[in-house]
Coordinates of C-alpha atoms and ligand atoms in Angstrom, one line a residue:
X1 CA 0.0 0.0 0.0
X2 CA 1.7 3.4 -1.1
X3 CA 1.0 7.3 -1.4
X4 CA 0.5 6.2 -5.4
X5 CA -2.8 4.0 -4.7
X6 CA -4.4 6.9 -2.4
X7 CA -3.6 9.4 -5.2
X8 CA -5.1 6.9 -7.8
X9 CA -8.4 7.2 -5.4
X10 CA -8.2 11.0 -5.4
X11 CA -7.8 11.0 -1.3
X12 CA -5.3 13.6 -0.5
X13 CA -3.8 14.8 3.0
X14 CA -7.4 17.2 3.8
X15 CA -10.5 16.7 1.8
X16 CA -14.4 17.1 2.1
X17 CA -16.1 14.4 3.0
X18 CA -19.4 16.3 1.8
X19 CA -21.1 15.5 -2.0
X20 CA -24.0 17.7 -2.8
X21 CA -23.5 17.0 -7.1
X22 CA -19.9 18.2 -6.2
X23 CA -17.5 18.4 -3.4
X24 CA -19.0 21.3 -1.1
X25 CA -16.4 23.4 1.7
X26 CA -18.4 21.6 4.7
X27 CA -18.1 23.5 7.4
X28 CA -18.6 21.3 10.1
X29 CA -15.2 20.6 11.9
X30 CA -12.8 17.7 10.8
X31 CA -12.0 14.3 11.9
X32 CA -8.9 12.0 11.4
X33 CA -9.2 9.0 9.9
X34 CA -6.2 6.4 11.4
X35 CA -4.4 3.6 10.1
X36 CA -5.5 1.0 13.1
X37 CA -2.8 -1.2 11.9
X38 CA -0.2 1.5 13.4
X39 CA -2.1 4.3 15.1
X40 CA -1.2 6.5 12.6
X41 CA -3.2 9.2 10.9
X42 CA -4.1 8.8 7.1
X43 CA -5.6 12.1 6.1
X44 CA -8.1 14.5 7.2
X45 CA -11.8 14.8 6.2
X46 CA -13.9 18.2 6.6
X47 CA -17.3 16.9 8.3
X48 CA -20.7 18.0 7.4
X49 CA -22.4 21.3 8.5
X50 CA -26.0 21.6 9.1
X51 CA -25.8 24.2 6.3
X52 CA -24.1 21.1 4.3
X53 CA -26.9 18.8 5.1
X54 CA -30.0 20.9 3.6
X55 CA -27.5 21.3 0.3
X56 CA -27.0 17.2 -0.1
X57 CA -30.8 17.0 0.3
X58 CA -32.3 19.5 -1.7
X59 CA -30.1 17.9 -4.4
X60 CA -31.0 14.7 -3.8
X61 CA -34.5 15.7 -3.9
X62 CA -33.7 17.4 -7.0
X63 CA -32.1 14.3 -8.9
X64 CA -34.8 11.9 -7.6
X65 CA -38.0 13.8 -9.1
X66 CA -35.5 13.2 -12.6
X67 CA -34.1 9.9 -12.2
X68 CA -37.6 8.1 -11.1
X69 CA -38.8 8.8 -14.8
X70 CA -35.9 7.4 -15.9
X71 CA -36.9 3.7 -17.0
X72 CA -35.6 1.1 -14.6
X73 CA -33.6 -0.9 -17.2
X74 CA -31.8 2.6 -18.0
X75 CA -31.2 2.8 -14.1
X76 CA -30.1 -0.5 -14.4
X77 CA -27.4 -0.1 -16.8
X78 CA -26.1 3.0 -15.1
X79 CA -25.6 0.5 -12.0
X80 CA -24.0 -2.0 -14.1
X81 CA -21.6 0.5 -15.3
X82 CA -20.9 1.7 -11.8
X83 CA -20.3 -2.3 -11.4
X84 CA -17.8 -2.1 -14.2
X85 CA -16.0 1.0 -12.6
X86 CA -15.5 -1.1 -9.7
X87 CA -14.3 -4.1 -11.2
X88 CA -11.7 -1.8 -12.5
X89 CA -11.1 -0.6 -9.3
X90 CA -11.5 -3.6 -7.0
X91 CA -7.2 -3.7 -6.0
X92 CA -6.9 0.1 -5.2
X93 CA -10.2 0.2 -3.1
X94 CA -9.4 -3.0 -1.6
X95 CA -6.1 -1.3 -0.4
X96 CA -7.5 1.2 0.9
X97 CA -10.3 -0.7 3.1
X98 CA -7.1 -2.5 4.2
X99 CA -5.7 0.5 5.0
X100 CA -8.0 2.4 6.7
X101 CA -10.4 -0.2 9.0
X102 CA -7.6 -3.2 8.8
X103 CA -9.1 -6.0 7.2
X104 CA -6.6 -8.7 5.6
X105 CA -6.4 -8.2 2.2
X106 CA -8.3 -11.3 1.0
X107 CA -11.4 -9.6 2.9
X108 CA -10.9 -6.5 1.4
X109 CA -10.8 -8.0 -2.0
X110 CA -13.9 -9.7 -0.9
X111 CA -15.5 -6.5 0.2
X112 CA -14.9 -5.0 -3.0
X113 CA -16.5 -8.5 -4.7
X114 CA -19.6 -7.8 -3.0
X115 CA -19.8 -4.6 -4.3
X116 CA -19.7 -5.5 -8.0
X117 CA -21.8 -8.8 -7.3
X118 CA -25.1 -6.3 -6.0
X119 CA -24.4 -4.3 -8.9
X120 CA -24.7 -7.5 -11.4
X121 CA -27.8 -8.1 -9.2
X122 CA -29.4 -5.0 -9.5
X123 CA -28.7 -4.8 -13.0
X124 CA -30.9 -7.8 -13.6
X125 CA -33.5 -6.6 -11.0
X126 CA -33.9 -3.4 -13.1
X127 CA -36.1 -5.8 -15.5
X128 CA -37.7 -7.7 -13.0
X129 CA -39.5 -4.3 -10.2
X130 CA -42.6 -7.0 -10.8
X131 CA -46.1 -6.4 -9.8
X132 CA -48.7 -8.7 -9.0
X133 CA -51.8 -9.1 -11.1
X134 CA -54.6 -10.3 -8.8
X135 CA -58.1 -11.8 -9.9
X136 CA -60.4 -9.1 -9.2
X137 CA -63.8 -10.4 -7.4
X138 CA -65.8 -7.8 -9.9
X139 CA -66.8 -8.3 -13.4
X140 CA -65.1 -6.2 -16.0
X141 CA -61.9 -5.1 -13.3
X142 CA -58.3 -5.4 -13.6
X143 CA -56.3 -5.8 -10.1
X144 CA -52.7 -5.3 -10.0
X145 CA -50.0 -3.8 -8.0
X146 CA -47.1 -1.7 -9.2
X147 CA -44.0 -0.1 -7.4
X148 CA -42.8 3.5 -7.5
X149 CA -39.9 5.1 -6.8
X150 CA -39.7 6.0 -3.0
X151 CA -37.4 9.2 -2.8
X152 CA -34.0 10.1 -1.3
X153 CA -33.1 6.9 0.7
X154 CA -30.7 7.6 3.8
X155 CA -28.0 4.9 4.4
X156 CA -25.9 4.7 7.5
X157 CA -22.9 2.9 7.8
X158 CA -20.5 1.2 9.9
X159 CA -17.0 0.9 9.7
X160 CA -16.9 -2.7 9.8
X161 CA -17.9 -2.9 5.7
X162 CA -17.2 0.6 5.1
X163 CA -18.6 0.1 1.6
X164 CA -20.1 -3.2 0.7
X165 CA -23.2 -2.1 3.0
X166 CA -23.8 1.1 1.3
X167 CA -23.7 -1.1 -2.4
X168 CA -26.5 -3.1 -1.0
X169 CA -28.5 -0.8 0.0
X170 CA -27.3 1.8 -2.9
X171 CA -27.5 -0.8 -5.9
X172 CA -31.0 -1.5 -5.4
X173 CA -32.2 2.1 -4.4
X174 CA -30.5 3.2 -7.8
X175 CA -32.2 0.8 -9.5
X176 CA -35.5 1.4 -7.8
X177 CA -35.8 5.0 -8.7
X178 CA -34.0 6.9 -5.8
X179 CA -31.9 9.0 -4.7
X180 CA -29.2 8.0 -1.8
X181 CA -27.9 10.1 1.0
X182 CA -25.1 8.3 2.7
X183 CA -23.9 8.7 6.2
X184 CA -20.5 6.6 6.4
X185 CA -19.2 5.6 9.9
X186 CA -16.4 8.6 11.1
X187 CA -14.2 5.7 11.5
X188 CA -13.9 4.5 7.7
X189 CA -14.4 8.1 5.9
X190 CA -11.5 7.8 3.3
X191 CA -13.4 4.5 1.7
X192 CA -16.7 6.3 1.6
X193 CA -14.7 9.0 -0.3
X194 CA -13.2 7.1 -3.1
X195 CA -16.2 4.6 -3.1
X196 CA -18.2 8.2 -3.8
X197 CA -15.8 9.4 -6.2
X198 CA -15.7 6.2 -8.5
X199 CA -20.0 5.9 -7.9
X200 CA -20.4 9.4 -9.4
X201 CA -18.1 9.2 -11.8
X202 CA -19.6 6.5 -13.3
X203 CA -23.3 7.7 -13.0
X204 CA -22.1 11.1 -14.7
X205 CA -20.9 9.1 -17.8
X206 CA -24.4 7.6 -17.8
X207 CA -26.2 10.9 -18.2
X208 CA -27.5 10.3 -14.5
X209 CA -28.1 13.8 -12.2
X210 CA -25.2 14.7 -10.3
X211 CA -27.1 15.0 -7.2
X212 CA -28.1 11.5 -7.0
X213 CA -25.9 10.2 -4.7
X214 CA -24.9 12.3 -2.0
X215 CA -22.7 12.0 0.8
X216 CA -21.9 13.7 3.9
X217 CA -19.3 12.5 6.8
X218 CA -20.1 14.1 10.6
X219 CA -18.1 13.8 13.4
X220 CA -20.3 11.2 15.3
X221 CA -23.8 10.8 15.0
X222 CA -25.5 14.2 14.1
X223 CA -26.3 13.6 10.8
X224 CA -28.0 10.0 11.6
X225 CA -30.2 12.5 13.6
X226 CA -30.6 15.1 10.7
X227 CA -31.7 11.9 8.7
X228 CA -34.2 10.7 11.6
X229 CA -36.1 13.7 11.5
X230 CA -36.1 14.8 7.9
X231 CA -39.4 14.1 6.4
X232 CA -37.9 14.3 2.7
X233 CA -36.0 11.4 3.9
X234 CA -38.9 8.5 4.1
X235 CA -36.4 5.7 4.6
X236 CA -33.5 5.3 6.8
X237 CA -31.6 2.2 6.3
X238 CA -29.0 2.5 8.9
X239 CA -26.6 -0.7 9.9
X240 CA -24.6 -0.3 13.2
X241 CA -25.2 -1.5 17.1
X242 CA -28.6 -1.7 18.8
X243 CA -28.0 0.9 21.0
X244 CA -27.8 2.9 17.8
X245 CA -31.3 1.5 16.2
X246 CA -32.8 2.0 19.8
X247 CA -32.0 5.9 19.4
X248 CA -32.9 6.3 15.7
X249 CA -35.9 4.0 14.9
X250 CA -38.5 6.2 17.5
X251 CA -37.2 9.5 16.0
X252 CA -38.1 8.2 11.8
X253 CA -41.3 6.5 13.8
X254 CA -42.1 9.8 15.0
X255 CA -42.7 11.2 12.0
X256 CA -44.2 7.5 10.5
X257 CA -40.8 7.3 8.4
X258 CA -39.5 3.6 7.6
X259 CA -36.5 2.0 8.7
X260 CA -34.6 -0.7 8.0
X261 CA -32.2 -1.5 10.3
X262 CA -29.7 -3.8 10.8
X263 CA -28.3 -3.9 14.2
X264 CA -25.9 -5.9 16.5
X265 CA -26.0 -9.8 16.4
X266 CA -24.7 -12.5 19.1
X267 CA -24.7 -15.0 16.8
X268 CA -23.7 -18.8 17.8
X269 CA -23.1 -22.1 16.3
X270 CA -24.1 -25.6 17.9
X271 CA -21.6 -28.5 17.1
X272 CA -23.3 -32.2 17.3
X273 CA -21.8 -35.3 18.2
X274 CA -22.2 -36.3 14.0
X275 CA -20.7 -33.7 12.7
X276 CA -17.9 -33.7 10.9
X277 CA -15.6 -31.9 13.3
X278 CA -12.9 -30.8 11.1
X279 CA -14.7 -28.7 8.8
X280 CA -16.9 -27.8 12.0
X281 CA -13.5 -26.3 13.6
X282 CA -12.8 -24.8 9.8
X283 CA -16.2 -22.8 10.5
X284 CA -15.6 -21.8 13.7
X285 CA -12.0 -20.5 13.3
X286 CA -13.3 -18.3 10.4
X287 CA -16.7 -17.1 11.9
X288 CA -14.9 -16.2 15.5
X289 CA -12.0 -15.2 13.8
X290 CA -12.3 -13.4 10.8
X291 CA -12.4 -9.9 10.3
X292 CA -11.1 -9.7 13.5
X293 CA -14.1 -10.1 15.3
X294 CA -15.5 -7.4 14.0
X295 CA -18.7 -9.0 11.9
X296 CA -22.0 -8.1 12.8
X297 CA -22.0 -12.6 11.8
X298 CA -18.9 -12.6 13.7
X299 CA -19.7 -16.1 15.6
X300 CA -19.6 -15.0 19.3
X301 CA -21.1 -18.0 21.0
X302 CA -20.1 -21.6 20.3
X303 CA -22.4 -24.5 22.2
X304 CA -20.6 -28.1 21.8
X305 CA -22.5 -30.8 22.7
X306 CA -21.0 -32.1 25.8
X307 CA -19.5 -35.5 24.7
X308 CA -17.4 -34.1 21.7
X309 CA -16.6 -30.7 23.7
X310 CA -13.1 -31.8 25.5
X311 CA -12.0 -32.6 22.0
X312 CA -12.9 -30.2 19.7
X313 CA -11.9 -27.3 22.9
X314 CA -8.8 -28.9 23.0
X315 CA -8.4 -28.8 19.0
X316 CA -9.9 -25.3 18.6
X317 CA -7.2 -24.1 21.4
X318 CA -4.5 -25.2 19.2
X319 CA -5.9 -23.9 15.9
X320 CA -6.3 -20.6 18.2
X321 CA -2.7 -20.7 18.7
X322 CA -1.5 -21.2 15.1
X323 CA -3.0 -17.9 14.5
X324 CA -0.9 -14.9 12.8
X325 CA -1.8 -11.5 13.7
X326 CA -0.3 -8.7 12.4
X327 CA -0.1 -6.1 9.6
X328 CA -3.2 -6.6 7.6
X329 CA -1.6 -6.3 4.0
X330 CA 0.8 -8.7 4.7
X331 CA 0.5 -12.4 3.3
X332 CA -0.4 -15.3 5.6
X333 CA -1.3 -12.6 8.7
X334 CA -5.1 -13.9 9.3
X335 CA -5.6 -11.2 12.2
X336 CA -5.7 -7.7 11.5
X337 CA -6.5 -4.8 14.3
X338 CA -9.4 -3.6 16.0
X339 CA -10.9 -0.3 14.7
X340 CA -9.8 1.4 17.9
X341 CA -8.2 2.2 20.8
X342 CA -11.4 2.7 21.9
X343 CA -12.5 -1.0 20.6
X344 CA -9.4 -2.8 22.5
X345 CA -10.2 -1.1 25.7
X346 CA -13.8 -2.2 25.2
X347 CA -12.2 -6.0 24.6
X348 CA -10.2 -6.4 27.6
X349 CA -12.9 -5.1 29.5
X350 CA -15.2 -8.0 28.6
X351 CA -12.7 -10.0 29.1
X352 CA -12.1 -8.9 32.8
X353 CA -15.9 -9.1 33.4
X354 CA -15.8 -12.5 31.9
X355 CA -12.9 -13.4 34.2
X356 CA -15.3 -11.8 37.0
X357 CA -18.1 -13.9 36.4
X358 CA -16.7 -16.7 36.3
X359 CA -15.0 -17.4 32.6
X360 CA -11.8 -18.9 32.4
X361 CA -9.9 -17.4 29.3
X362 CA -8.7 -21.1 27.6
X363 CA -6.1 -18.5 24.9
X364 CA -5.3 -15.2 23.6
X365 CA -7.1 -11.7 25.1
X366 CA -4.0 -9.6 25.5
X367 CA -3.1 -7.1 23.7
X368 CA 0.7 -7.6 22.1
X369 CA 3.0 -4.7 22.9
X370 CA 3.1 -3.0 19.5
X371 CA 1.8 0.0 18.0
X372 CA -1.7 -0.4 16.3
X373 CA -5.2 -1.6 18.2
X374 CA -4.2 -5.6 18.6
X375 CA -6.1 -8.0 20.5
X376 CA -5.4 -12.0 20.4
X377 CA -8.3 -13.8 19.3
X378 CA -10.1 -15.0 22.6
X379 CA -11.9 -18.3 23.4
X380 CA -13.9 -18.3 27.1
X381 CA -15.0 -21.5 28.4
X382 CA -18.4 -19.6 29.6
X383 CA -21.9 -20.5 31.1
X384 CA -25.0 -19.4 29.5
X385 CA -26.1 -17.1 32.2
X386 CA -23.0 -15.4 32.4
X387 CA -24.2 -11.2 32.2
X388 CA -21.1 -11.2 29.4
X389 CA -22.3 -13.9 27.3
X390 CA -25.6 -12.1 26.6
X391 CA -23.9 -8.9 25.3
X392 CA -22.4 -7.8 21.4
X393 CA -18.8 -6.9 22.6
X394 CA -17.3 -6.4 18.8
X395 CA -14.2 -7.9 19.2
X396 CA -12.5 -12.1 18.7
X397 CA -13.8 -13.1 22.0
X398 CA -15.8 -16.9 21.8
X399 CA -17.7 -18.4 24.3
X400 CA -18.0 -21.7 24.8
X401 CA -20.8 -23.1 26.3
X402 CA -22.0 -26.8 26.4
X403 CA -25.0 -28.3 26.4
X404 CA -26.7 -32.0 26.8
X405 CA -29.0 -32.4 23.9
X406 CA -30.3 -30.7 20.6
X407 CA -33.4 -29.0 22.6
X408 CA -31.0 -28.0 25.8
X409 CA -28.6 -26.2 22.9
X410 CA -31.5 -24.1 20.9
X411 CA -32.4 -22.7 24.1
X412 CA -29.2 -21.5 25.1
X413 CA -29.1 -20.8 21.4
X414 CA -32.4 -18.4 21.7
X415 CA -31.8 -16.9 24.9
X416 CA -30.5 -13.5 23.7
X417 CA -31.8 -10.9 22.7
X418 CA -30.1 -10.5 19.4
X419 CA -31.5 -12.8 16.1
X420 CA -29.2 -12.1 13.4
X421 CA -27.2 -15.0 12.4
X422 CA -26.7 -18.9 13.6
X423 CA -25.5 -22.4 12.8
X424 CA -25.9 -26.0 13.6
X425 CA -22.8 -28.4 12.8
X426 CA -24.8 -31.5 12.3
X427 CA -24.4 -35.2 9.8
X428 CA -27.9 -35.8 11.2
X429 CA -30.7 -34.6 8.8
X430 CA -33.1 -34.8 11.6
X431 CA -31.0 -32.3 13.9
X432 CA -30.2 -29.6 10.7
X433 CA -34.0 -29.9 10.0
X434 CA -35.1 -29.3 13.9
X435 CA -32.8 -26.3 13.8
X436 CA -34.4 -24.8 11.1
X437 CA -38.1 -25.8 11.9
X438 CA -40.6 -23.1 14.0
X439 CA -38.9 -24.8 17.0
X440 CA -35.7 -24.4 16.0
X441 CA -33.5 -21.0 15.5
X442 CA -34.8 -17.8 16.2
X443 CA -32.7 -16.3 13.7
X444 CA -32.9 -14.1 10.2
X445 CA -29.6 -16.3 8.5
X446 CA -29.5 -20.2 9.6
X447 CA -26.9 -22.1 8.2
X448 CA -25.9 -26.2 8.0
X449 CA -22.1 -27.1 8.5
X450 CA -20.8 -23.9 8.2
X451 CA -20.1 -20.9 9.8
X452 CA -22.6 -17.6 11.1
X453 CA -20.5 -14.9 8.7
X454 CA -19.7 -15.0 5.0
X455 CA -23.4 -14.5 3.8
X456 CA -23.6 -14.4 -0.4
X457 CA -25.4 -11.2 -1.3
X458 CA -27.9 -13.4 -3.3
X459 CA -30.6 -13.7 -0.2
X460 CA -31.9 -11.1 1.6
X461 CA -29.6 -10.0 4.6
X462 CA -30.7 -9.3 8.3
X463 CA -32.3 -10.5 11.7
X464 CA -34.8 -10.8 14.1
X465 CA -35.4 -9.2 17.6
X466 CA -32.9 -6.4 18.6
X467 CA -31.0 -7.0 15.5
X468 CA -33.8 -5.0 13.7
X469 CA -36.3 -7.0 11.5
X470 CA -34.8 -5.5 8.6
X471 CA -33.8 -7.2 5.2
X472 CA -30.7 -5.7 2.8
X473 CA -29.1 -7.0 0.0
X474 CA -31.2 -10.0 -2.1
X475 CA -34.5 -11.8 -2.8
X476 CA -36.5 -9.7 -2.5
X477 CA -35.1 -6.5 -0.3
X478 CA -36.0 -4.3 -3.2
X479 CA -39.0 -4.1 -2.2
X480 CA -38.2 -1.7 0.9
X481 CA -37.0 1.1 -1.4
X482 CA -40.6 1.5 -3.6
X483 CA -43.9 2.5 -2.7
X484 CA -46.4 -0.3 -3.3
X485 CA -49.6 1.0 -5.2
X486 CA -52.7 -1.6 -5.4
X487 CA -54.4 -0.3 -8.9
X488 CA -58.0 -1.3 -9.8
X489 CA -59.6 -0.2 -13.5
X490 CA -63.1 -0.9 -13.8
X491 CA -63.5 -1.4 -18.0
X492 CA -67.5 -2.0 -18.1
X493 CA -70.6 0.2 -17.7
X494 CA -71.5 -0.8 -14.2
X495 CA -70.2 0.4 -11.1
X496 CA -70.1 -2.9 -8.8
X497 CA -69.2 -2.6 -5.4
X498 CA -66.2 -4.9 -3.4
X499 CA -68.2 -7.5 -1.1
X500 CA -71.7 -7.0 -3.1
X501 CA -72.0 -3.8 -1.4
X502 CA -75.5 -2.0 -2.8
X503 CA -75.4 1.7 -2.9
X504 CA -78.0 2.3 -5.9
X505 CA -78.4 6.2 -6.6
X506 CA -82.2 6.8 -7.8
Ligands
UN1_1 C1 -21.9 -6.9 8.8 O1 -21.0 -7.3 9.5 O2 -22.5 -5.8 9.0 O3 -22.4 -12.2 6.1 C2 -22.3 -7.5 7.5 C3 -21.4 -11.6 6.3 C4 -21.1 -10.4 5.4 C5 -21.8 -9.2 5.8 C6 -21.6 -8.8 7.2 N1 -21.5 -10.8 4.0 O4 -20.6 -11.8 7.2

């Protein structure tokens, strides 16, 4: 990673991090953004004044009332063009998502990937906005539904896929007729930047308004409140931590806005005596692992079934231990840093309470001496009603818990109040069944030997309970970013009424 791939990406030592159809002054103050590999800074971004926000809007409003009369195939290929722009891209962005929120290359790249693969969705989507046509109980009436175009969408971001979340939520709104407003996380500004400038460029060159995607980086949260309350906004798709959704959701509620969020997970796997425990640990070390802990899938609680649980501990503890961490563009290094100084304290902490309710910490959970936000990947052998277990801390830390049966294990599985992702290790079609029956996982993603993280953009993506309810990504997620509108033409010379209702006019 060199000064030559940030100047490819156009991010220079101080820039705006405020798009209103072109790079504004924004007046709001200016935030860092650090390598967390080293501690270092990277460059400066100018954050958004409230002056800044109302500019970004009106635009957006202004390139929505164009771009919904645009037909959807010609959205469609502007998207697949912006797919395109970031194939051609995918190495320097991936760099910089390295870079800036510390993710081994091979995510990055991956990050990137996902991108381009909801633009290639989209792109077919733009032919396929169906409505239904519904039999019509009168004589002489057609029924159908058809979708519109919603308006400016807002989209708030974490720093965990500083970009990939935005492209789900983006790709389809473009496609769907609107306008996107997009609030990155403070920690991961420089991706949003480049990921901007590459977007518009490749809209322009389509003849799309300039306007149509804007951007606008704050300090902390003040523009996810600006979004909240503004009724030109009538969606808010905002990823991030419950405590997050918890202050957003009644303030778009308050004006009868929509949301769609998608919040914190605690997401665990259950291992079976029949499963096949090598590709069971495979999963494991990835979902725990990967990304540093730092999924909103990141598996968090493991529950072994208490006659394979010595063995497959003792095997995970040594897998655990083979682990590199280190500089995240460097080859074989599997652990990259935390976001944040912030994020280690945060770790260690749960680790101490952990400890202080009774945890034992099997491996790893200090943080090496070395500059950069490192924490060792930690497994704690842990009981279910441990205060700890129940929480999000967004960091490697696994529990393991153990239980006696199938049953005993989905209800330790259920028992939080997060419902985002989960996973049953199983060679018994019976168990993988039960798991995913009414009885089973209380979850929005269920998967069968594999891990909680690593979802394929293709379904739609979110959870249950205090993760949110909402749905990104595929199937049929679209939906969220239209208005639905039930049509009924009457084509005869009578007037009859729904449910033989008489209303005869003499
Ligand atoms: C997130 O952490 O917010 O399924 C999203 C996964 C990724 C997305 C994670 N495709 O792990």
């Amino acid at each position: 990673m060199d000064a030559a791939t940030l100047d490819r990406l156009g991010i220079r030592a101080s820039q705006s991090g405020v798009f209103a159809g072109s790079w504004l002054e924004a007046g709001g103050g200016e935030i860092v953004s650090l390598n967390p590999a080293t501690g270092e800074p990277l460059a400066r971004v100018r954050t958004a004044a409230r002056t800044d926000y109302e500019r970004v809007i009106a635009c957006a409003q202004e390139a929505f009332a164009a771009w919904r009369l645009t037909p959807a195939p010609v959205r469609g290929e502007a998207v697949r063009r912006l797919g395109q722009a970031l194939r051609e891209r995918k190495q320097d962005l991936a760099a910089l998502i390295t870079l800036e929120v510390g993710k081994i290359r091979s995510e990055s790249e991956g990050e990137v990937q996902e991108m381009i693969d909801m633009c290639d969705f989209a792109t077919g989507l733009s032919r396929q906005l169906h409505g239904l046509t519904i039999a019509s109980e009168r004589p002489d009436h057609r029924l159908f539904e058809q979708w519109h175009p919603l308006g400016p969408v807002g989209v708030i971001t974490a720093f965990n896929f500083p970009s990939a979340v935005w492209s789900w939520n983006a790709a389809l709104a473009l496609v769907c007729g609107d306008a996107v407003v997009w609030k990155p996380s403070p920690r991961a500004p420089l991706t949003a930047i480049a990921v901007q400038r590459v977007a518009v460029e490749a809209l322009a060159a389509c003849g799309a308004p300039r306007g149509l995607l804007g951007l606008i980086v704050d300090r902390d949260a003040e523009a996810g409140r600006w979004l909240a309350e503004d009724r030109r906004v009538p969606l808010v798709s905002a990823t991030g931590s419950c405590a997050m959704g918890r202050a957003l959701a009644p303030t778009v509620a308050a004006r009868l806005g929509r949301t769609l969020l998608e919040l914190g997970g605690n997401n665990a796997m259950i291992v079976m005596p029949s499963a096949d425990l090598e590709l069971a640990l495979r999963a494991v070390v990835f979902a725990a692992v990967g990304t540093a802990g730092q999924r909103c899938t990141t598996l968090r609680r493991l529950i072994l079934h208490e006659r394979i649980a010595d063995d497959f501990l003792a095997r995970l503890v040594a897998a655990y231990q083979s682990l590199t961490i280190g500089n995240p563009w460097e080859d074989g290094v599997l652990v990259g840093p935390l976001i944040s100084a912030e994020a280690r304290e945060r770790t260690l902490a749960a680790l101490d309470a952990a400890r202080a309710q009774g945890g034992e910490v099997l491996c790893g959970g200090r943080a090496p001496d070395r500059p950069g936000f490192f924490v060792e990947p930690a497994i704690v052998h842990a009981r279910p009603d441990m205060p700890i277990v129940a929480q999000e801390t967004f960091a490697p830390i696994l529990y393991v818990l153990t239980s006696r049966s199938l049953d005993e294990a989905i209800e330790i599985h259920n028992a939080v109040d997060q419902g985002l992702s989960s996973a049953i290790c199983t060679d018994s079609v019976r168990e993988a069944e039960r798991f995913l029956s009414a009885a089973g996982s209380d979850c929005g993603i269920v998967n069968v030997n594999m891990g909680t993280s690593g979802a394929e953009i293709g379904g739609a993506f979110g959870g249950e309970k205090d993760t949110g309810g909402g749905r990104e990504a595929g199937s049929d997620a679209w939906k969220a970013y239209m208005r639905r509108q039930t049509c009924t033409i009457n084509y005869g010379r009578d007037l009859p009424l729904a449910q033989g209702v008489r209303f005869d006019v003499r």
